[in-house]
Amino acid sequence: MPESHATASPQRRTRQRAAVHAIMSDLDEFRTAQQIHDVLRGNGDRIGLTTVYRTLQSMADAGEVDALRTGDGEMAYRRCSTGHHHHLVCRVCGRTVEVTGPAVERWATRVAEENGFREVSHDLEIFGTCAEH
Amino acid sequence: MPESHATASPQRRTRQRAAVHAIMSDLDEFRTAQQIHDVLRGNGDRIGLTTVYRTLQSMADAGEVDALRTGDGEMAYRRCSTGHHHHLVCRVCGRTVEVTGPAVERWATRVAEENGFREVSHDLEIFGTCAEH
DNA sequence: CTGTATGCAAACATTTTGCATAAGC
DNA sequence: GCTTATGCAAAATGTTTGCATACAG
């Protein structure tokens, strides 16, 4: 029996999709769809904001990028880095430092399981004023 | 010297504000401004959505309620319990459990200071699927 | 009375959707 | 050529703001 129902999206290879993938491989920090669109436009790429939204969304669904919602309620995306970590953010200049804390991970998982929760994940952001401010 | 510059808002006592305060004292779970507005309207209270937003915001600023942003990007509010704590949220039904973790607090502060950050605060939300789902 | 709070409507910002066109396969 | 991807414009969503009016103090 030939495979009949197209399981996932065949995902056609387009210039725009390639551009978004390229940007996301380069960037280390979380960026909103709009920021990525601006960068692409700045690079001379012709691409619509809608397409950026749609592409990032499908990349997130496919697990190719991490997605989070900023304090302002905007979605931000970043290529999946190896390993789980959190962000230390300067509330004056926005500088970001990646930090890891195995103890925190374990604590979060344990406390969740003690409360009967499964498939546990967590979000942690630390805010402060960095040395230059 | 008499206090000259009105420090915080004098906060006038109105029927609407009382209604929001009353609801918030009753509710144990996070609710969005719109949900609270619906409940108030359902109760027969005449109150504008704008006022609900403004009141909840000022209550959050005053530390009288906790605010968080849902996965949908909506602000949700719930009365503050005493002490600093975090939330364990069921991603299916929204049920919330308050959890505390002194070790996490200390870790966050230490790691921030090691990186030269001062006036440190943090935000932590744990997500999972609760026992009933 | 004076000035804050309210509430409608309109503005806003972000994200999503309808639909005609362009393009991958 | 058939079908998916694109992109504009418009809709949808959640929240905020301008401003005239109501009302607390």
XYZ file of C-alpha atoms (C1' of nucleotides) in Angstrom:
316
model
C 0.000 0.000 0.000
C 1.456 3.341 -1.037
C 1.366 6.005 1.637
C -1.942 7.717 1.008
C -2.619 10.484 3.529
C 0.202 13.007 3.580
C 1.218 12.662 7.222
C 2.924 15.937 8.040
C 3.412 18.873 5.687
C 5.683 18.059 2.755
C 7.179 21.502 3.366
C 8.100 23.000 0.065
C 11.539 24.546 -0.327
C 11.247 28.260 -0.927
C 13.576 31.217 -0.864
C 11.706 32.763 2.071
C 11.804 29.653 4.179
C 15.510 29.291 3.528
C 16.064 32.898 4.590
C 14.260 32.401 7.893
C 16.139 29.182 8.555
C 19.423 30.937 7.806
C 18.690 33.798 10.191
C 17.638 31.450 12.921
C 20.846 29.459 12.635
C 22.835 32.649 13.038
C 21.018 34.218 15.949
C 21.786 33.260 19.506
C 19.144 35.339 21.241
C 15.388 35.311 21.267
C 13.871 37.535 18.617
C 10.288 38.359 17.779
C 8.801 37.578 14.392
C 8.794 41.268 13.631
C 12.462 41.710 14.496
C 13.352 38.800 12.251
C 11.260 40.278 9.504
C 13.102 43.585 9.901
C 16.475 41.883 9.723
C 15.507 39.977 6.601
C 14.194 43.115 4.955
C 17.370 44.911 5.973
C 19.370 42.158 4.308
C 17.484 42.887 1.147
C 15.323 39.801 1.302
C 11.829 40.323 0.014
C 9.559 38.511 2.429
C 6.195 39.257 3.966
C 5.590 39.540 7.670
C 2.836 36.960 7.359
C 5.260 34.450 5.949
C 7.704 35.054 8.775
C 4.952 34.405 11.301
C 3.842 31.278 9.511
C 7.343 29.941 9.043
C 8.416 30.510 12.637
C 5.239 28.923 13.855
C 5.769 25.805 11.818
C 9.413 25.665 12.880
C 8.285 25.833 16.478
C 5.728 23.101 15.892
C 8.441 20.993 14.345
C 10.651 21.604 17.357
C 13.287 23.367 15.290
C 13.093 26.529 17.378
C 12.106 27.366 20.929
C 9.245 29.774 21.396
C 8.414 31.895 24.400
C 6.199 34.814 25.153
C 7.878 38.002 26.299
C 6.653 40.118 29.173
C 5.019 42.315 26.574
C 3.028 39.417 25.242
C 4.974 39.009 22.031
C 6.139 35.660 20.778
C 9.886 35.296 20.545
C 11.815 32.552 18.839
C 15.325 31.221 19.014
C 17.063 28.249 17.513
C 17.093 25.339 19.861
C 20.337 25.388 21.668
C 21.679 22.206 23.032
C 20.739 21.875 26.625
C 18.197 23.614 28.723
C 19.006 26.912 30.378
C 17.488 30.132 31.630
C 18.027 33.810 31.084
C 19.419 36.511 33.272
C 18.189 39.768 31.811
C 19.301 43.320 32.598
C 16.207 45.425 33.025
C 18.076 48.558 31.967
C 19.934 47.527 28.816
C 18.370 44.188 28.011
C 21.699 42.363 28.061
C 21.111 38.648 28.468
C 23.243 35.998 30.090
C 22.412 32.319 29.788
C 22.530 30.447 33.049
C 21.953 26.861 33.971
C 20.931 25.414 37.282
C 20.546 21.661 37.488
C 19.283 22.005 41.035
C 16.445 24.213 39.902
C 15.466 21.802 37.158
C 15.310 18.978 39.610
C 13.399 20.996 42.137
C 10.802 22.072 39.594
C 10.243 18.553 38.380
C 10.056 17.111 41.852
C 7.638 19.669 43.256
C 5.414 19.258 40.216
C 5.350 15.505 40.512
C 4.620 15.715 44.198
C 1.507 17.593 43.187
C 0.508 14.978 40.660
C 1.623 16.852 37.569
C 3.139 15.076 34.593
C 4.931 16.248 31.452
C 6.486 19.026 33.429
C 8.225 22.001 31.933
C 9.064 25.373 33.354
C 9.988 28.904 32.533
C 12.386 30.943 34.598
C 13.668 34.416 33.959
C 15.867 36.331 36.344
C 15.853 40.097 36.179
C 18.311 42.558 37.608
C 20.449 45.576 36.892
C 23.718 44.613 35.281
C 27.154 45.846 36.277
C 27.229 48.690 33.755
C 24.112 50.318 35.186
C 7.372 69.519 56.339
C 3.953 68.258 55.324
C 3.997 65.533 52.715
C 3.831 67.513 49.502
C 4.037 65.229 46.483
C 1.229 62.687 46.575
C 3.352 59.574 46.861
C 1.082 56.852 45.556
C -2.477 57.233 44.340
C -4.931 58.234 47.039
C -7.204 55.591 45.529
C -10.738 56.718 45.707
C -13.366 54.342 47.085
C -15.856 53.464 44.372
C -18.524 50.858 43.877
C -16.636 49.340 40.926
C -13.372 49.053 42.772
C -15.127 47.443 45.687
C -16.736 44.936 43.327
C -13.399 43.949 41.796
C -11.814 43.673 45.208
C -14.680 41.505 46.380
C -14.397 39.145 43.433
C -10.672 38.886 43.814
C -10.991 37.966 47.464
C -13.377 35.189 46.548
C -11.515 33.644 43.659
C -8.726 31.168 44.188
C -7.663 30.712 40.603
C -6.154 32.969 38.015
C -8.724 34.773 35.919
C -8.369 37.154 33.026
C -9.692 40.686 33.175
C -12.390 39.725 30.722
C -13.512 36.746 32.759
C -13.726 38.917 35.846
C -15.693 41.474 33.898
C -18.100 38.745 32.772
C -18.581 37.526 36.321
C -19.258 41.030 37.596
C -21.731 41.699 34.811
C -23.330 38.331 35.535
C -23.707 39.397 39.151
C -25.590 42.411 37.954
C -22.774 44.854 38.622
C -22.584 47.646 36.100
C -18.904 48.093 35.360
C -16.908 48.791 32.232
C -14.256 46.480 30.898
C -11.828 49.374 30.905
C -12.323 49.873 34.587
C -11.691 46.211 35.272
C -8.438 46.396 33.356
C -7.380 49.562 35.121
C -8.336 48.308 38.549
C -6.595 44.969 38.172
C -3.519 46.688 36.862
C -3.339 49.042 39.781
C -3.964 46.199 42.192
C -1.091 44.331 40.608
C 1.145 47.392 40.849
C 0.209 47.704 44.485
C 1.058 44.069 45.012
C -2.477 43.179 46.000
C -2.813 40.581 43.247
C -0.400 38.451 41.299
C -0.342 38.848 37.555
C 0.908 36.476 34.931
C 0.573 36.092 31.222
C -1.163 32.984 29.954
C 0.058 30.917 27.060
C -2.446 32.785 24.920
C -0.871 36.079 25.824
C -3.648 37.236 28.072
C -3.012 38.742 31.460
C -4.449 36.764 34.332
C -4.818 37.900 37.904
C -5.323 36.242 41.223
C -5.357 37.469 44.790
C -1.983 37.416 46.417
C -1.332 34.985 49.095
C 1.170 35.950 51.713
C 4.788 35.505 50.883
C 6.752 35.049 47.725
C 5.942 31.942 45.753
C 5.673 30.503 42.313
C 2.956 28.794 40.359
C 2.484 25.304 39.152
C -0.091 25.516 36.389
C -1.984 22.731 34.644
C -1.770 23.370 30.952
C -5.043 21.522 30.375
C -7.424 22.906 32.968
C -5.508 25.895 34.316
C -5.601 24.629 37.880
C -2.919 26.392 39.895
C -0.907 25.291 42.867
C 1.318 27.660 44.769
C 4.762 26.399 45.509
C 7.703 27.846 47.340
C 11.346 26.997 47.035
C 13.787 28.866 49.189
C 16.653 27.096 47.468
C 15.556 28.457 44.108
C 15.319 31.981 45.480
C 18.830 31.767 46.813
C 20.179 30.235 43.644
C 18.639 32.932 41.455
C 20.060 35.700 43.601
C 23.491 34.145 43.797
C 23.859 33.409 40.094
C 22.722 36.924 39.253
C 25.184 38.496 41.631
C 27.974 36.340 40.299
C 27.252 37.946 36.964
C 27.340 41.433 38.404
C 23.605 41.975 38.550
C 21.971 43.906 41.373
C 18.374 44.434 42.476
C 17.562 40.930 41.424
C 14.084 39.554 41.004
C 12.801 36.563 39.135
C 9.788 34.941 37.572
C 9.210 31.230 37.601
C 6.269 29.276 36.310
C 6.079 25.520 36.193
C 3.747 23.906 33.690
C 2.487 20.369 33.556
C -0.543 18.195 33.177
C -2.326 17.722 36.453
C -3.542 14.444 37.891
C -7.056 14.771 36.495
C -5.847 14.990 32.912
C -16.181 72.508 44.421
C -12.015 70.067 42.793
C -10.046 66.406 40.929
C -9.996 61.445 40.396
C -12.619 57.411 38.413
C -15.538 55.784 34.992
C -16.940 54.181 30.478
C -17.611 54.489 25.812
C -15.436 54.616 21.483
C -11.463 54.794 19.074
C -6.595 53.791 18.903
C -3.047 50.364 19.262
C -0.122 46.338 18.692
C 0.317 41.765 17.584
C -1.147 37.854 15.342
C -4.343 35.369 12.174
C -7.115 34.687 8.043
C -9.268 35.229 3.167
C -8.110 35.130 -1.194
C -5.789 36.009 -5.550
C -1.224 35.289 -7.402
C 3.370 33.092 -7.738
C 6.033 29.249 -7.737
C 7.757 24.404 -6.238
C 7.640 19.814 -7.709
C -0.692 21.310 -14.158
C -1.774 20.562 -9.645
C -1.050 22.112 -5.147
C 1.266 24.509 -1.675
C 3.429 29.006 -0.307
C 3.270 33.816 -0.467
C 1.746 38.405 0.575
C -1.344 41.999 0.776
C -5.181 43.738 3.055
C -8.581 43.059 6.303
C -10.243 40.699 10.501
C -9.630 39.216 15.010
C -7.872 39.665 19.581
C -6.485 41.692 23.812
C -5.242 45.882 25.836
C -4.688 50.938 26.248
C -5.951 55.793 25.676
C -8.710 60.288 24.795
C -12.144 62.667 26.517
C -16.623 64.019 28.348
C -19.289 62.907 32.320
C -20.175 61.102 37.090
C -19.107 61.137 41.584
C -15.942 60.697 45.923
C -13.936 63.486 49.190
